[in-house]
Coordinates of C-alpha atoms and ligand atoms in Angstrom, one line a residue:
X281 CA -41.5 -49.5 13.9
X282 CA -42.2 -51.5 16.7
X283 CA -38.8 -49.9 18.5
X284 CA -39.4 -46.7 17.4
X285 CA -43.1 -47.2 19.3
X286 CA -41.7 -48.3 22.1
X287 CA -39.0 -45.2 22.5
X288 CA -42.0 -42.8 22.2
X289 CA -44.0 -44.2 24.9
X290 CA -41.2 -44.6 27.0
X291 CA -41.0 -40.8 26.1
X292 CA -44.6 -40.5 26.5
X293 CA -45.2 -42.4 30.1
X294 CA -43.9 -39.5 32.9
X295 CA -45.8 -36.7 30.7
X296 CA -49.6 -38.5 31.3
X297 CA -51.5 -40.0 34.1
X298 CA -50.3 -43.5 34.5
X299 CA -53.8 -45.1 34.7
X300 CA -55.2 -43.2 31.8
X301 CA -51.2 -44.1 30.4
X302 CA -52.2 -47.8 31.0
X303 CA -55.6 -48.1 29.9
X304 CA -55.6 -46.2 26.8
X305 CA -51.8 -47.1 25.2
X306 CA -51.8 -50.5 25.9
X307 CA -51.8 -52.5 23.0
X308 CA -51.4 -49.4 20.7
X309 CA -48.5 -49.7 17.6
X310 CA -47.5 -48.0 14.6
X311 CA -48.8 -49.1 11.5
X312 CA -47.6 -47.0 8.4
X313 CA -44.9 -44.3 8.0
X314 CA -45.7 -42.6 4.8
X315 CA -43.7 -39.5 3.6
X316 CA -45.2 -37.5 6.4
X317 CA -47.4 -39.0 7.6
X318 CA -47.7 -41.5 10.2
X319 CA -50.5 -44.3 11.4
X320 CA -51.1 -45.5 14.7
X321 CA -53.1 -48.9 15.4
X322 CA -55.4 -49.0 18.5
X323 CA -57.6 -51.8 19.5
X324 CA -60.9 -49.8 19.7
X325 CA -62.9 -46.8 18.9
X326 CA -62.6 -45.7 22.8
X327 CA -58.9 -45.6 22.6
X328 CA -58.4 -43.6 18.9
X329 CA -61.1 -41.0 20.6
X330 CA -58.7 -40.5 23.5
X331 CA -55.2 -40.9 22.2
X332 CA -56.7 -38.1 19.2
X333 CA -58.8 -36.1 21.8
X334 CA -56.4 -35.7 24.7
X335 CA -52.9 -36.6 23.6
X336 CA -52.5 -35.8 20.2
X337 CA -50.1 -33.0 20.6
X338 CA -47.9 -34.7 23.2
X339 CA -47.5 -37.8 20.8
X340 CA -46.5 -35.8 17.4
X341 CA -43.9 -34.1 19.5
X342 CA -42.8 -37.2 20.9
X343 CA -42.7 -38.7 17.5
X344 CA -40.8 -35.4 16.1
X345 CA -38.0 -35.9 18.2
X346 CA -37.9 -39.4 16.8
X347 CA -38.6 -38.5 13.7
X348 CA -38.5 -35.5 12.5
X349 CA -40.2 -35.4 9.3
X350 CA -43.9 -36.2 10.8
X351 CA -45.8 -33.8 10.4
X352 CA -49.7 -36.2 10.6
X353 CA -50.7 -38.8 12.8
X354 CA -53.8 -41.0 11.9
X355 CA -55.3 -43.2 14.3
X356 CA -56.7 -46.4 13.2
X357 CA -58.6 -49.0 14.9
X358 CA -57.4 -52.9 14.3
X359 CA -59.1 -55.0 16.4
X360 CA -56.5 -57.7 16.1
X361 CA -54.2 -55.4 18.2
X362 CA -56.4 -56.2 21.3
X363 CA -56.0 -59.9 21.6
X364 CA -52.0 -59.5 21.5
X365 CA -52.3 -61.1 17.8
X366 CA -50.1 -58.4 16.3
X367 CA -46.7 -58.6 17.2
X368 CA -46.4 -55.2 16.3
X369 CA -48.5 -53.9 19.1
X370 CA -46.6 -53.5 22.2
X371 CA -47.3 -54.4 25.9
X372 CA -47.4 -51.3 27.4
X373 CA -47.6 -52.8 31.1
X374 CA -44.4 -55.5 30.4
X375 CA -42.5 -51.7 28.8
X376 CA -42.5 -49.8 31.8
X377 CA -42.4 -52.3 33.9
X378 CA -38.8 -53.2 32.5
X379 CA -36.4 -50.8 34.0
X380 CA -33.4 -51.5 30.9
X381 CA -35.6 -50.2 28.4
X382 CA -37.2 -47.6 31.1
X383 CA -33.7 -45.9 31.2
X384 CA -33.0 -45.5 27.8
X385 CA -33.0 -41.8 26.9
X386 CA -34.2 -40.4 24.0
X387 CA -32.3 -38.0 22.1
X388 CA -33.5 -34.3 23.1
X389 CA -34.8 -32.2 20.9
X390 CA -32.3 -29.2 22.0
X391 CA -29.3 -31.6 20.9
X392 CA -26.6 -30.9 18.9
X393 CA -26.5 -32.9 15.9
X394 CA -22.6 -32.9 14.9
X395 CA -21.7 -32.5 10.9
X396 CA -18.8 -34.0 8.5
X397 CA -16.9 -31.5 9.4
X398 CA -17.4 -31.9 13.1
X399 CA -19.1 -28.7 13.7
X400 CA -22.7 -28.4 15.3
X401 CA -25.7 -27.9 13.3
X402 CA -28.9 -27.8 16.5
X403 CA -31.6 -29.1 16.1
X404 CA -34.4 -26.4 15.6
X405 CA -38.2 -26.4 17.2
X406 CA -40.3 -28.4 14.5
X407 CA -43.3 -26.6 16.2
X408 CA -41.9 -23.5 14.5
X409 CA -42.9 -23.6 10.4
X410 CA -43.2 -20.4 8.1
X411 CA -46.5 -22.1 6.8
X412 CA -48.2 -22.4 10.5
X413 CA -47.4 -18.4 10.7
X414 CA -50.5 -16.5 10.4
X415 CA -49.6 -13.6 8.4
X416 CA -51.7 -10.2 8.7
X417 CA -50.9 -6.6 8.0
X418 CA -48.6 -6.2 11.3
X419 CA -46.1 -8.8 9.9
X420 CA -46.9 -9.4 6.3
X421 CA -43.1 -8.3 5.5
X422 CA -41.1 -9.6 7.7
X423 CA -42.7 -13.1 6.9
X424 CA -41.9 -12.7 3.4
X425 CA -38.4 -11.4 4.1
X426 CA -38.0 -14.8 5.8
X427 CA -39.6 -16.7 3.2
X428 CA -37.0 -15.2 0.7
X429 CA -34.0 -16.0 2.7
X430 CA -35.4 -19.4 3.0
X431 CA -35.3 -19.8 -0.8
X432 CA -32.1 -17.8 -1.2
X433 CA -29.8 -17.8 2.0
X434 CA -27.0 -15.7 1.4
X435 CA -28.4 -13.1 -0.9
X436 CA -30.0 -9.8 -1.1
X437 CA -31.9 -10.1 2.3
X438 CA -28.0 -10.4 4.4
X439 CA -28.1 -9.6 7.1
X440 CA -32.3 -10.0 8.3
X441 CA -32.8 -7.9 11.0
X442 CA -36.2 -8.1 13.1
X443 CA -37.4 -6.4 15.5
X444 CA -40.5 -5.8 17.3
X445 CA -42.0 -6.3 21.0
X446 CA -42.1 -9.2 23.3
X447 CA -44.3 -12.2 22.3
X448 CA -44.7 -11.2 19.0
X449 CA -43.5 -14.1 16.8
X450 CA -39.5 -12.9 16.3
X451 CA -38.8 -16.2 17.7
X452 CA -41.1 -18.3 15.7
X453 CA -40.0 -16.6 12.5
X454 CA -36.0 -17.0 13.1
X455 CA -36.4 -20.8 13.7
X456 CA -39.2 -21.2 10.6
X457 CA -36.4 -19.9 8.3
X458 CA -33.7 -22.1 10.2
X459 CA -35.8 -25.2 9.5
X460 CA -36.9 -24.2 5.7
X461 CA -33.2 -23.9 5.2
X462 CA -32.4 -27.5 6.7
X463 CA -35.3 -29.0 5.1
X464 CA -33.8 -27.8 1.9
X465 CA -30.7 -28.7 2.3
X466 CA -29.8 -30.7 5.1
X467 CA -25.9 -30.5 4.6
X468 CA -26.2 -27.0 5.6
X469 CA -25.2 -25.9 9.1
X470 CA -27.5 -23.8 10.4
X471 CA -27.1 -22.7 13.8
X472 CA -29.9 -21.0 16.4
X473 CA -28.6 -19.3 19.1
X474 CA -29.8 -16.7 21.8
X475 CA -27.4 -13.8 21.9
X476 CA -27.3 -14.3 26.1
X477 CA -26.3 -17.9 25.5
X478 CA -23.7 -16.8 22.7
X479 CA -22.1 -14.3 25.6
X480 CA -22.6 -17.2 27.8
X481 CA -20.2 -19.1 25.7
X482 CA -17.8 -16.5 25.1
X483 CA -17.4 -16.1 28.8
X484 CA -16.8 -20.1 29.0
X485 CA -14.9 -20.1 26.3
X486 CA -12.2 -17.2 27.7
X487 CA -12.4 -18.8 30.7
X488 CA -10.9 -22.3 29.6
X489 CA -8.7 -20.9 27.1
X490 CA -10.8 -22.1 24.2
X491 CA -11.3 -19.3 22.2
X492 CA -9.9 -20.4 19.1
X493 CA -12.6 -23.6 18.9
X494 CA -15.3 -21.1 19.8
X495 CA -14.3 -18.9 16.7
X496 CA -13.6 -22.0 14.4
X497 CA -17.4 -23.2 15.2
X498 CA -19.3 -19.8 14.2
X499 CA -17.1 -19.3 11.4
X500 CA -18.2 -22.6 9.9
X501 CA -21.9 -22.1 9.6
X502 CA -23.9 -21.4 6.4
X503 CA -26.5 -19.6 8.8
X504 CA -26.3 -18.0 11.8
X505 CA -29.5 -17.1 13.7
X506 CA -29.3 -15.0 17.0
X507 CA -31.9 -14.3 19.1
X508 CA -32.3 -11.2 21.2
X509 CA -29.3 -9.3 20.4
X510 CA -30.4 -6.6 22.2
X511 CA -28.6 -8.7 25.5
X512 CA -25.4 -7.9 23.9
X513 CA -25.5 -4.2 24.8
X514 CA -22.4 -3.3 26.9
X515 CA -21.1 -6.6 26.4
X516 CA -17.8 -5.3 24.6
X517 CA -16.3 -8.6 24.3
X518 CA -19.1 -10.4 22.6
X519 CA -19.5 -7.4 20.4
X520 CA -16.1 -7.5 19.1
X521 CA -15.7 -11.0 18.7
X522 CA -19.0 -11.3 17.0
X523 CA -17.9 -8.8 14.9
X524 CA -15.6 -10.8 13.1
X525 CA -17.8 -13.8 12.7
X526 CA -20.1 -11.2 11.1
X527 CA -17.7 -9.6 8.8
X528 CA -16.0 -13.5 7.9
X529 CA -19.5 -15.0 7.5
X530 CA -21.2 -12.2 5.1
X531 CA -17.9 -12.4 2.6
X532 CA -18.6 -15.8 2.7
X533 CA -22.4 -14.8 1.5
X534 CA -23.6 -17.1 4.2
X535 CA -27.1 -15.7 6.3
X536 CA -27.4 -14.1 9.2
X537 CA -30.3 -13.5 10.7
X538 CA -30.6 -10.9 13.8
X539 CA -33.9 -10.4 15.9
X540 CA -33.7 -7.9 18.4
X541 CA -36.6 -5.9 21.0
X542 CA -36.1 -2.6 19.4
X543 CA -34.7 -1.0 16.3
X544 CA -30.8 -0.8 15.4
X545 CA -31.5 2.7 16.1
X546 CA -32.6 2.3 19.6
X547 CA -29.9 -0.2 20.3
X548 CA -27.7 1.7 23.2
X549 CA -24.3 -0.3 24.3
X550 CA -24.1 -1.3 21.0
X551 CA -20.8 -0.3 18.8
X552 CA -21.3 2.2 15.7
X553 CA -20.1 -0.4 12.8
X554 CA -22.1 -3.3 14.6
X555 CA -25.5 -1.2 14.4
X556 CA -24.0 -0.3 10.2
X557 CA -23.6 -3.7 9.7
X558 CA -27.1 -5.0 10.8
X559 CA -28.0 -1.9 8.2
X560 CA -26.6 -3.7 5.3
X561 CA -29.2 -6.1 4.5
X562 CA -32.8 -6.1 5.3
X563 CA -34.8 -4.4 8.3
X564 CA -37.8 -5.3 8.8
X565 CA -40.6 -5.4 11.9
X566 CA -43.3 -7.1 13.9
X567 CA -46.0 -5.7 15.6
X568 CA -49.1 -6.6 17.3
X569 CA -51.8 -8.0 15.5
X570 CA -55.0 -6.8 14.7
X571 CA -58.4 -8.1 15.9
X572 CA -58.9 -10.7 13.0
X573 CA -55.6 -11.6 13.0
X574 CA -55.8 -12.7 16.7
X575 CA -58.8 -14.7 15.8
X576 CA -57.0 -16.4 13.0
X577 CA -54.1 -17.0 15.4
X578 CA -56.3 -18.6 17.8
X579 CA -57.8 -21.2 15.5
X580 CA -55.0 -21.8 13.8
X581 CA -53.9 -22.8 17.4
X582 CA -56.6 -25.1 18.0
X583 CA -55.6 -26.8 15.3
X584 CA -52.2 -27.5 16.2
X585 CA -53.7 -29.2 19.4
X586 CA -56.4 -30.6 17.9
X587 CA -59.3 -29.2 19.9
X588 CA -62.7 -27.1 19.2
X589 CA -63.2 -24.1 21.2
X590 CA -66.8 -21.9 20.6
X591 CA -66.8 -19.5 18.5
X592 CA -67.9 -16.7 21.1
X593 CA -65.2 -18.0 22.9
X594 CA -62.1 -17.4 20.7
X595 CA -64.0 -14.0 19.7
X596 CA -63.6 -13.2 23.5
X597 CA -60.3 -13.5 23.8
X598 CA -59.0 -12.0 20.5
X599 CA -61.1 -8.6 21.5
X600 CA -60.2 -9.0 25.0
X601 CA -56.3 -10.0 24.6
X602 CA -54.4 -7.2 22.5
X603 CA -50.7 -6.9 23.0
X604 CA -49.3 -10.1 22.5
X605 CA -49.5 -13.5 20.4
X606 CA -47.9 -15.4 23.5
X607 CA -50.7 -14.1 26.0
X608 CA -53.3 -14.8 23.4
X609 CA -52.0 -18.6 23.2
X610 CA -51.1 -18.4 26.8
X611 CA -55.0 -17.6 27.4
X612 CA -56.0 -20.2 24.8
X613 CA -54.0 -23.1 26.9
X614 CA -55.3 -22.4 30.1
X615 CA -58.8 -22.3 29.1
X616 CA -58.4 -25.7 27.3
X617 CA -56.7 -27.0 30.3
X618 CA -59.1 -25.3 32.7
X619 CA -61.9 -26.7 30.9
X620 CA -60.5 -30.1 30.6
X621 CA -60.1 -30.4 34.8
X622 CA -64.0 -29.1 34.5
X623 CA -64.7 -31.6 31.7
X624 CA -66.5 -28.9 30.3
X625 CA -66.1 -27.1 27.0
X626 CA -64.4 -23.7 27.6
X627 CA -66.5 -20.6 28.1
X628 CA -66.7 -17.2 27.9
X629 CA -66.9 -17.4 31.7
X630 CA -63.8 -19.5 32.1
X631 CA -61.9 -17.3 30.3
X632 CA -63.5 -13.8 31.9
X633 CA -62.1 -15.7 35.3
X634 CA -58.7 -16.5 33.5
X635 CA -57.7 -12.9 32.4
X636 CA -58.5 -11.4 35.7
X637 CA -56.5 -13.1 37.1
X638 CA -54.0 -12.4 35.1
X639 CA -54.4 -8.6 34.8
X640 CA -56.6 -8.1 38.0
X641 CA -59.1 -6.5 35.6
X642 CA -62.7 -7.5 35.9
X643 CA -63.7 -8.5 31.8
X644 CA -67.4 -9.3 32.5
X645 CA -67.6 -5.8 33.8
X646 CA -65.8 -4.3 31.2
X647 CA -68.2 -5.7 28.6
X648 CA -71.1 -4.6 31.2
X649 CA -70.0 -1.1 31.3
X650 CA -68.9 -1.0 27.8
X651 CA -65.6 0.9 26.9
X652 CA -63.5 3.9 28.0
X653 CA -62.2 5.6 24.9
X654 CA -65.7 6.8 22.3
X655 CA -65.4 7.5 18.7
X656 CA -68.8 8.0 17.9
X657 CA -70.5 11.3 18.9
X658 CA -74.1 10.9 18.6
X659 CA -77.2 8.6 19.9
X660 CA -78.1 8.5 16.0
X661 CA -75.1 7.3 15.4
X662 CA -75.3 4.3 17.3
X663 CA -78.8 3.9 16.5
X664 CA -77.9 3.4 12.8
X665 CA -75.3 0.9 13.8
X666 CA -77.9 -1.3 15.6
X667 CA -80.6 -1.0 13.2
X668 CA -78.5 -2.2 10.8
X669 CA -77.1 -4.9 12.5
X670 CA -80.7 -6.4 13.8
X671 CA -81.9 -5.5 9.8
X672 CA -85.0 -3.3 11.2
X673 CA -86.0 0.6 10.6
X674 CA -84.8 3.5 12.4
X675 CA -89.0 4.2 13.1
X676 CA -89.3 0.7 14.6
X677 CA -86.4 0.9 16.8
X678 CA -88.2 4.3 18.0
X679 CA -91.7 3.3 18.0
X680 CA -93.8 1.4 20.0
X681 CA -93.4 -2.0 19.2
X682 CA -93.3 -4.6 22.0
X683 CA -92.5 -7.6 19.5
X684 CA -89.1 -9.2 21.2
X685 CA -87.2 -8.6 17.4
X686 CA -87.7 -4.7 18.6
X687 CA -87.8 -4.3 21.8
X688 CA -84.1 -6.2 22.4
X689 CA -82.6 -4.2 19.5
X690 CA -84.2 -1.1 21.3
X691 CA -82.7 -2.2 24.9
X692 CA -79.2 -2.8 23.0
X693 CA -79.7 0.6 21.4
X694 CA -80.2 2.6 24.8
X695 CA -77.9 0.5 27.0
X696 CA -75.2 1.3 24.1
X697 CA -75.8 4.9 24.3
X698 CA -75.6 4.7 27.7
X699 CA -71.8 3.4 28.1
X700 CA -70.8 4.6 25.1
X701 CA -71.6 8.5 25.1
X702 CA -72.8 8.4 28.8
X703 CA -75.9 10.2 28.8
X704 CA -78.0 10.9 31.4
X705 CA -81.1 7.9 31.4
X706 CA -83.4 11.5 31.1
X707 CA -82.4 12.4 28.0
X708 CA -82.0 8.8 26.4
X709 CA -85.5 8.7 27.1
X710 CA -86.2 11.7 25.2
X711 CA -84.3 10.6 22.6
X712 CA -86.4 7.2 22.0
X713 CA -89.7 8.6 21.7
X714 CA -90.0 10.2 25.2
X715 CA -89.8 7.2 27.3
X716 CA -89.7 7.9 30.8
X717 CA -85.9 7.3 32.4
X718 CA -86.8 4.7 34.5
X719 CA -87.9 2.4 31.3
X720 CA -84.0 3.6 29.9
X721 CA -82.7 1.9 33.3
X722 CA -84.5 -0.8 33.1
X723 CA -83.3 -2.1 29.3
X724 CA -79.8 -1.0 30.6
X725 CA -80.3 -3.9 33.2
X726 CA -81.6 -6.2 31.3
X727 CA -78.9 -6.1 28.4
X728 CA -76.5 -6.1 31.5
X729 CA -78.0 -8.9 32.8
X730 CA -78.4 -11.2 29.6
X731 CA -74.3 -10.0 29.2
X732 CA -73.9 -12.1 31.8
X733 CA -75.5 -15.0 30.8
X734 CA -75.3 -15.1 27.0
X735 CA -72.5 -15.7 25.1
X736 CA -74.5 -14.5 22.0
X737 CA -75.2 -10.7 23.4
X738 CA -71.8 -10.6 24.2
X739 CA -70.7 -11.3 21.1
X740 CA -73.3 -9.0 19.3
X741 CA -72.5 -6.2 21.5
X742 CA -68.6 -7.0 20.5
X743 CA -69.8 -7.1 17.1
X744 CA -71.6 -3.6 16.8
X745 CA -69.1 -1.5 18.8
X746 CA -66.6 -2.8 16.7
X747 CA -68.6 -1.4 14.0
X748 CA -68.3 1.6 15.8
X749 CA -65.0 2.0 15.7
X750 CA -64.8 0.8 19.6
Ligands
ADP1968 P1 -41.0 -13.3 20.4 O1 -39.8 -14.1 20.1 O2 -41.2 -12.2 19.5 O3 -41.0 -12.8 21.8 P2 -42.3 -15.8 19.9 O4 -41.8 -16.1 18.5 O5 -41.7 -16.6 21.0 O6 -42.3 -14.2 20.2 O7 -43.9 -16.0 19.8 C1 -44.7 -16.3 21.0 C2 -45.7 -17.4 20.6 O8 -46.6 -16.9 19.7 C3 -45.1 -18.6 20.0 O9 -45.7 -19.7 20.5 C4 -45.4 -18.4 18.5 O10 -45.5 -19.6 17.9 C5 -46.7 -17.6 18.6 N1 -46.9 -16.7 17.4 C6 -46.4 -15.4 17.3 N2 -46.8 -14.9 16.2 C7 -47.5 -15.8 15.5 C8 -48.2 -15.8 14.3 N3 -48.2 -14.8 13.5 N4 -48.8 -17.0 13.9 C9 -48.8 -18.0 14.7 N5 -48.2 -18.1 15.9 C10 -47.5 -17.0 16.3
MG1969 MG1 -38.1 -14.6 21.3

């Protein structure tokens, strides 16, 4: 173990700040591999807050690559570690200091790993796993399609054909059913490939004469995974030579799995009895996810790197982030790492400032202004919403109440109106009891205003549009 330490951090050193690197690693080893699981000694509380805090997700890759079948790291504090006592622990100062061991290259994770029968099975993204997929109604089938040619490659679901916008999880899913298949048999060959690098290959391969090696290799995998075959339109070529790796492969009942940007139907520069045979087995979709699915995306996220995010945070980017699960993660990252440099936990703010500058559209107004599209018609409409959502009477949110439980349901209420059906502050007035107009302006500033400030109203005021169908 004490090797298999000492590769990691090696591994480890260029990717964190070499003080921190110094300070916090030093004198760190591994304790226990169990199954899955693996423990890492450190000589005091400080360091098992930091290495678990800041670096967790950098070492479990690092281990992964190592060893694969990790899948938990512990920390645990030994204070014999600190006085050098444990000759397991290693000296991280004498280690990088030594440039033999500085050199030595660990294996990378895109590698080839070469079979009995001398043919390349590569080595899939352990990040990807069918169990860390969050499943909702916009890919509910095509995650079960993969699940069932993870139990049964070969069988009814040949070929798997998915499809479905960028960002979107097509990736995620091909390599999840890649690595189910290895980890149930890890004879098998299964082989991920994009389809540009397959045409890639093809053109090396006719280039250097060495066509007959290229065929042998495809035609020896139990699964073939490609990626994006929507690059291999107008590639004539590629089409007909995958063609026969198609038609050898599915007589052999070995799986191939197909992801692609649009439906076969849609696929131009793609031959007739290519599009029929990605017809012959399963065809199934992805599509963007829903509001709560975004939210269970996002703290599923955090979990994998091991951080807390606020509650109204997440909730503001799942309502504000729609299209895709890569932007919503792409979001999630840079407000982690944005809040990090601020050593701050991330805020609604940070991450209003973060997607405008991404999409050069200005969030905090947004909220302030309140949406575009309407579905509700009427002031009574939205006056029922709010009621219920503050639990107090239609009368009381019209009467004359100055208690604070009233009168800021009563603001919310007006300023709702306001942005949602956009009428004029004369006849809100009219409509709460025949206030005057300039009272309607004023709880329209003051709800913008506390927008501003308070991650709770924003979140309320998310909560009760939503309710309206906004
Ligand atoms: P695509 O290949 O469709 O463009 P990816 O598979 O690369 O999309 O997905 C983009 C990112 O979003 C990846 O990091 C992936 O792990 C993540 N992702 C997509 N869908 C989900 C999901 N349902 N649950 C968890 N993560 C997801
Ligand atoms: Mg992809």
């Amino acid at each position: 173990t004490k090797e298999l330490w000492e590769k990691t951090l090696l591994f480890l050193a260029p990717q964190i700040k070499r003080s921190n690197f110094l300070t916090w690693f030093q004198d760190t080893a591994i304790l226990r591999v169990e199954e899955k699981r693996l423990t890492i000694g450190v000589p005091n509380p400080f360091a098992k807050d930091w290495l678990s805090q800041k670096h967790h997700a950098e070492i479990l890759l690092a281990i992964q690559s190592l060893l694969p079948k990790i899948e938990e790291l512990e920390y645990a504090v030994l204070s014999g570690l600190s006085r050098g006592a444990d000759n397991r622990a290693v000296d991280i100062k004498a280690l990088v200091a030594d440039p033999v061991k500085r050199t030595r290259k660990l294996p990378n994770k895109q590698e080839m790993r070469v079979t009995s029968e001398g043919v390349i099975s590569k080595f899939l993204n352990h990040r990807y796993k069918l169990d860390n997929f969050i499943i909702g109604s916009s890919n509910r089938l095509a995650h079960a399609a993969c699940s069932a040619v993870a139990g049964k490659p070969g069988g009814a679901y040949n070929p798997l054909f998915v499809y479905g916008g960028v960002g979107l999880g097509k990736t995620h899913l091909l390599q999840a059913t890649g690595n189910a298949i290895l980890k149930r048999n890890s004879e098998n060959i299964v082989v991920y490939v994009t389809a540009e690098r397959f045409v890639n290959e093809i053109v090396e391969a006719i280039r250097t004469r060495t066509t007959a090696p290229f065929k042998a290799k495809y035609r020896k995998v139990d699964c073939l995974i490609i990626d994006d075959i929507q690059f291999f339109a107008n590639k004539e070529t590629t089409q007909e030579e995958f063609f026969h790796t198609f038609n050898e492969l599915y007589d052999a009942n070995k799986q191939i799995i197909i992801s692609s940007d649009r439906p076969p139907r849609d696929l131009a520069g793609i031959s007739d009895r290519l599009l029929s045979r990605f017809a012959m087995g399963m065809i199934v979709d992805v599509q963007a996810p829903d509001y709560e699915m975004r939210l269970a995306i996002l703290h599923e996220k955090c979990r994998e790197h091991g951080t807390l995010i606020p509650a109204e945070v997440l909730d503001f980017i799942a309502f504000n982030v729609h299209y895709s699960v890569r932007e919503l993660e792409g979001v999630l990252l840079q407000a982690i790492a944005q809040a990090e440099l601020e050593k701050c936990t991330p805020t609604v703010r940070i991450v209003a400032g973060i997607l405008k500058k991404l999409t050069n559209q200005d969030f905090l107004k947004e909220i302030d202004q309140g949406g575009h599209r309407s579905l509700i018609k009427s002031s009574s409409e939205v006056m029922e919403v709010v009621s219920d959502y503050y639990k107090i009477t239609k009368s009381e949110l019209l009467g004359e109440s100055r208690r604070k439980e009233i009168m800021l349901p009563r603001q919310v209420c007006m300023y709702l109106v306001r942005q949602e059906l956009g009428m004029s502050y004369e006849s809100i007035g009219a409509e709460f009891g025949n206030r005057s107009h300039t009272t309607v302006i004023h709880a329209c500033d003051m709800i913008i205003k506390r927008l501003r400030t308070n991650p709770k109203m924003v979140r309320d005021i998310h909560a009760m549009k939503k309710e309206m169908g906004l």
